[in-house]
Amino acid sequence: MRLLACLFLLAVCVCPAPAAGGSFVRGSLEDVGIPFWCDWGYDWDERCFRDNTVRLPVGGVDDKVWRGAIRFPLDELPAGARVTSARLELYLDRPCVAPRRKVGPCPNGAYTVDAHAILSLSWTNEREVDFDPVATASTTVSTDVAAWTFWDLTGLVSDWAAGAAPNRGILLKLAEEEEAFGVSGPYFPSGSFGATALRPRLVVSYTGPTTGLSP
């Protein structure tokens, strides 16, 4: 019996302690609507402005296509923790993009919106940011009812947390086969939207690193 007790105590001492886990929800650190395919003519600044209002546009209007850039901090993630799930959540209260920053009706009942990792070091050095051409996640956004929409960003956020990729944000755009001038698209509440509960958010769950040998 004494031998079995010693073996049990030895096993307890050499086994790593269970990994602690948790989750957190973060609002966007910054977000902005960026015009793509906009003519760089003499009136570029007049027509090809960035939309940094209370909404984040995704979709085409008469002379440009809007794509939304959004970035979240990961400062609440403990050092060495492993991301087990990460979900981008945007609310759509049914309006869609229209010319001249107006909020208009949605001509289509649903849109496919892709999420791409932004590659540009800065969002402001160039008029159009560079992004990974392969979508990280894709989802269908319904404009028939007001509701939350979700993108699974687990793989990308895991890479950010592990240092395998820099956290330069996400670009939201209509799917390649849908994006065109005049197609319109969802006009999501942004990080400065009046109703705080409807602002963009990133929901992250994680397991903490093992603590090594138990004391």
Tab-separated table of C-alpha atoms in Angstrom:
chain	number	residue	atom	x	y	z
A	1	MET	CA	0.000	0.000	0.000
A	2	ARG	CA	2.836	2.364	0.885
A	3	LEU	CA	4.425	1.698	-2.532
A	4	LEU	CA	1.151	2.439	-4.355
A	5	ALA	CA	0.710	5.658	-2.392
A	6	CYS	CA	4.217	6.797	-3.319
A	7	LEU	CA	3.612	6.021	-6.995
A	8	PHE	CA	0.370	8.018	-6.903
A	9	LEU	CA	2.093	11.021	-5.332
A	10	LEU	CA	4.884	10.811	-7.890
A	11	ALA	CA	2.387	10.830	-10.758
A	12	VAL	CA	0.665	13.888	-9.327
A	13	CYS	CA	3.960	15.740	-9.018
A	14	VAL	CA	5.195	15.128	-12.558
A	15	CYS	CA	1.902	15.695	-14.419
A	16	PRO	CA	1.330	19.202	-15.739
A	17	ALA	CA	-1.362	21.248	-14.096
A	18	PRO	CA	-4.619	21.549	-16.017
A	19	ALA	CA	-4.725	24.391	-18.517
A	20	ALA	CA	-6.799	27.335	-17.408
A	21	GLY	CA	-9.270	28.703	-19.914
A	22	GLY	CA	-11.573	31.595	-20.470
A	23	SER	CA	-13.192	33.872	-22.982
A	24	PHE	CA	-13.628	37.560	-23.678
A	25	VAL	CA	-15.497	39.921	-25.984
A	26	ARG	CA	-13.747	42.906	-27.546
A	27	GLY	CA	-15.106	45.835	-29.488
A	28	SER	CA	-13.281	47.099	-32.550
A	29	LEU	CA	-10.090	49.079	-32.067
A	30	GLU	CA	-10.711	50.855	-35.375
A	31	ASP	CA	-12.934	50.440	-38.413
A	32	VAL	CA	-13.538	52.352	-41.632
A	33	GLY	CA	-15.191	51.961	-45.021
A	34	ILE	CA	-12.629	52.028	-47.853
A	35	PRO	CA	-13.607	52.731	-51.483
A	36	PHE	CA	-12.149	50.383	-54.120
A	37	TRP	CA	-12.258	50.651	-57.940
A	38	CYS	CA	-12.743	54.400	-57.590
A	39	ASP	CA	-11.493	56.564	-60.481
A	40	TRP	CA	-8.422	58.547	-59.483
A	41	GLY	CA	-9.542	61.617	-61.405
A	42	TYR	CA	-9.275	65.255	-60.406
A	43	ASP	CA	-12.242	64.970	-58.019
A	44	TRP	CA	-11.002	61.843	-56.252
A	45	ASP	CA	-11.139	63.424	-52.799
A	46	GLU	CA	-14.702	64.524	-53.421
A	47	ARG	CA	-16.032	61.152	-54.596
A	48	CYS	CA	-13.598	58.596	-53.181
A	49	PHE	CA	-13.718	59.578	-49.541
A	50	ARG	CA	-13.393	57.040	-46.751
A	51	ASP	CA	-16.479	56.367	-44.704
A	52	ASN	CA	-15.565	56.740	-41.024
A	53	THR	CA	-19.109	57.388	-39.882
A	54	VAL	CA	-21.307	55.343	-37.549
A	55	ARG	CA	-21.691	52.630	-40.202
A	56	LEU	CA	-19.381	50.188	-41.973
A	57	PRO	CA	-20.246	49.824	-45.685
A	58	VAL	CA	-19.861	46.683	-47.798
A	59	GLY	CA	-21.092	46.696	-51.400
A	60	GLY	CA	-21.137	48.568	-54.679
A	61	VAL	CA	-22.580	51.977	-55.540
A	62	ASP	CA	-22.494	53.908	-58.804
A	63	ASP	CA	-18.762	54.738	-58.979
A	64	LYS	CA	-17.006	52.533	-56.372
A	65	VAL	CA	-17.313	49.417	-54.273
A	66	TRP	CA	-17.165	49.712	-50.525
A	67	ARG	CA	-15.140	47.321	-48.396
A	68	GLY	CA	-15.046	47.521	-44.619
A	69	ALA	CA	-11.778	47.355	-42.675
A	70	ILE	CA	-11.959	46.390	-39.009
A	71	ARG	CA	-9.379	45.546	-36.350
A	72	PHE	CA	-9.657	44.139	-32.832
A	73	PRO	CA	-7.059	44.096	-30.019
A	74	LEU	CA	-6.086	40.829	-28.356
A	75	ASP	CA	-4.690	42.392	-25.193
A	76	GLU	CA	-6.974	40.314	-22.961
A	77	LEU	CA	-5.479	37.049	-24.235
A	78	PRO	CA	-3.017	35.660	-21.629
A	79	ALA	CA	0.542	35.110	-22.815
A	80	GLY	CA	0.976	31.592	-24.169
A	81	ALA	CA	-2.761	30.896	-24.325
A	82	ARG	CA	-4.162	28.893	-27.236
A	83	VAL	CA	-7.204	30.217	-29.072
A	84	THR	CA	-9.923	27.554	-29.327
A	85	SER	CA	-12.530	29.690	-31.088
A	86	ALA	CA	-12.846	33.223	-32.432
A	87	ARG	CA	-15.972	34.676	-33.944
A	88	LEU	CA	-16.544	38.044	-35.600
A	89	GLU	CA	-20.055	39.328	-34.940
A	90	LEU	CA	-21.695	42.172	-36.864
A	91	TYR	CA	-25.265	43.332	-36.513
A	92	LEU	CA	-27.365	44.299	-39.510
A	93	ASP	CA	-30.481	46.331	-38.855
A	94	ARG	CA	-31.447	46.000	-42.548
A	95	PRO	CA	-30.152	49.173	-44.308
A	96	CYS	CA	-27.766	48.880	-47.247
A	97	VAL	CA	-25.192	51.170	-48.837
A	98	ALA	CA	-26.305	53.745	-51.392
A	99	PRO	CA	-24.566	56.658	-53.193
A	100	ARG	CA	-23.394	59.740	-51.287
A	101	ARG	CA	-23.294	58.064	-47.872
A	102	LYS	CA	-27.056	57.655	-47.763
A	103	VAL	CA	-28.674	54.662	-46.126
A	104	GLY	CA	-30.979	52.998	-48.620
A	105	PRO	CA	-33.190	49.931	-48.924
A	106	CYS	CA	-31.612	46.579	-49.720
A	107	PRO	CA	-32.438	45.464	-53.274
A	108	ASN	CA	-31.436	41.858	-52.544
A	109	GLY	CA	-32.592	39.612	-49.722
A	110	ALA	CA	-29.126	38.212	-49.009
A	111	TYR	CA	-25.453	38.895	-49.726
A	112	THR	CA	-22.352	36.726	-49.405
A	113	VAL	CA	-19.738	38.631	-47.411
A	114	ASP	CA	-16.147	37.367	-47.274
A	115	ALA	CA	-13.606	38.172	-44.567
A	116	HIS	CA	-9.978	38.562	-45.708
A	117	ALA	CA	-6.832	39.171	-43.646
A	118	ILE	CA	-5.412	42.647	-44.297
A	119	LEU	CA	-1.743	42.559	-45.306
A	120	SER	CA	-0.925	46.288	-45.415
A	121	LEU	CA	1.185	47.512	-42.525
A	122	SER	CA	-0.837	50.737	-42.429
A	123	TRP	CA	-4.380	51.499	-43.536
A	124	THR	CA	-3.518	55.095	-44.418
A	125	ASN	CA	-0.357	54.857	-46.549
A	126	GLU	CA	-2.320	53.710	-49.605
A	127	ARG	CA	-5.804	54.450	-50.874
A	128	GLU	CA	-6.628	50.739	-51.086
A	129	VAL	CA	-5.197	48.309	-48.527
A	130	ASP	CA	-3.622	45.012	-49.610
A	131	PHE	CA	-5.316	41.839	-48.409
A	132	ASP	CA	-5.027	38.065	-48.684
A	133	PRO	CA	-6.931	37.065	-51.850
A	134	VAL	CA	-8.073	33.854	-50.161
A	135	ALA	CA	-10.997	34.514	-47.841
A	136	THR	CA	-10.510	33.530	-44.210
A	137	ALA	CA	-14.251	33.080	-43.718
A	138	SER	CA	-17.477	33.636	-45.607
A	139	THR	CA	-21.094	33.939	-44.580
A	140	THR	CA	-24.484	34.854	-45.995
A	141	VAL	CA	-25.964	38.064	-44.647
A	142	SER	CA	-29.750	38.209	-44.767
A	143	THR	CA	-31.387	41.606	-45.113
A	144	ASP	CA	-34.900	40.307	-44.515
A	145	VAL	CA	-34.702	40.641	-40.737
A	146	ALA	CA	-32.503	42.520	-38.286
A	147	ALA	CA	-30.037	40.026	-36.814
A	148	TRP	CA	-26.439	39.259	-35.885
A	149	THR	CA	-24.137	37.757	-38.522
A	150	PHE	CA	-21.092	35.601	-37.687
A	151	TRP	CA	-17.731	34.758	-39.270
A	152	ASP	CA	-15.520	31.981	-37.881
A	153	LEU	CA	-12.028	33.512	-37.580
A	154	THR	CA	-10.538	30.826	-35.322
A	155	GLY	CA	-7.643	29.937	-37.620
A	156	LEU	CA	-6.607	33.531	-38.297
A	157	VAL	CA	-6.908	34.722	-34.693
A	158	SER	CA	-4.938	31.648	-33.579
A	159	ASP	CA	-2.153	32.708	-35.942
A	160	TRP	CA	-2.270	36.251	-34.548
A	161	ALA	CA	-2.036	34.950	-30.982
A	162	ALA	CA	0.839	32.587	-31.821
A	163	GLY	CA	2.783	35.277	-33.695
A	164	ALA	CA	2.489	33.328	-36.967
A	165	ALA	CA	0.762	36.302	-38.643
A	166	PRO	CA	0.533	40.013	-37.762
A	167	ASN	CA	-2.796	41.373	-36.577
A	168	ARG	CA	-3.470	44.003	-39.244
A	169	GLY	CA	-7.214	43.604	-39.302
A	170	ILE	CA	-9.937	42.116	-41.458
A	171	LEU	CA	-11.337	43.350	-44.760
A	172	LEU	CA	-15.013	42.618	-45.409
A	173	LYS	CA	-16.165	42.547	-49.023
A	174	LEU	CA	-18.867	41.019	-51.156
A	175	ALA	CA	-17.964	37.661	-52.684
A	176	GLU	CA	-16.107	37.893	-55.990
A	177	GLU	CA	-19.093	36.762	-58.053
A	178	GLU	CA	-21.410	39.306	-56.388
A	179	GLU	CA	-19.259	42.432	-56.108
A	180	ALA	CA	-19.878	45.061	-58.799
A	181	PHE	CA	-20.837	48.704	-59.256
A	182	GLY	CA	-24.430	49.310	-58.263
A	183	VAL	CA	-24.911	45.996	-56.465
A	184	SER	CA	-25.306	47.657	-53.032
A	185	GLY	CA	-24.690	45.615	-49.871
A	186	PRO	CA	-25.063	45.636	-46.079
A	187	TYR	CA	-24.358	48.796	-44.072
A	188	PHE	CA	-23.341	47.475	-40.660
A	189	PRO	CA	-23.205	49.546	-37.466
A	190	SER	CA	-19.570	50.496	-36.810
A	191	GLY	CA	-17.565	50.901	-33.623
A	192	SER	CA	-18.934	54.425	-33.171
A	193	PHE	CA	-22.586	53.479	-33.632
A	194	GLY	CA	-24.888	55.108	-31.100
A	195	ALA	CA	-26.274	51.870	-29.651
A	196	THR	CA	-23.240	50.306	-27.941
A	197	ALA	CA	-24.827	46.859	-27.819
A	198	LEU	CA	-25.002	46.744	-31.643
A	199	ARG	CA	-21.359	47.584	-32.345
A	200	PRO	CA	-18.981	45.026	-33.941
A	201	ARG	CA	-17.387	42.537	-31.575
A	202	LEU	CA	-14.879	39.703	-31.536
A	203	VAL	CA	-15.697	36.778	-29.241
A	204	VAL	CA	-12.641	34.699	-28.289
A	205	SER	CA	-12.348	31.514	-26.228
A	206	TYR	CA	-9.004	30.071	-25.191
A	207	THR	CA	-7.148	27.586	-23.031
A	208	GLY	CA	-4.212	28.775	-20.999
A	209	PRO	CA	-0.732	27.275	-21.086
A	210	THR	CA	0.069	24.434	-18.687
A	211	THR	CA	2.056	25.509	-15.671
A	212	GLY	CA	4.561	22.694	-15.936
A	213	LEU	CA	5.221	20.568	-12.833
A	214	SER	CA	2.772	20.840	-10.000
A	215	PRO	CA	4.268	22.021	-6.722
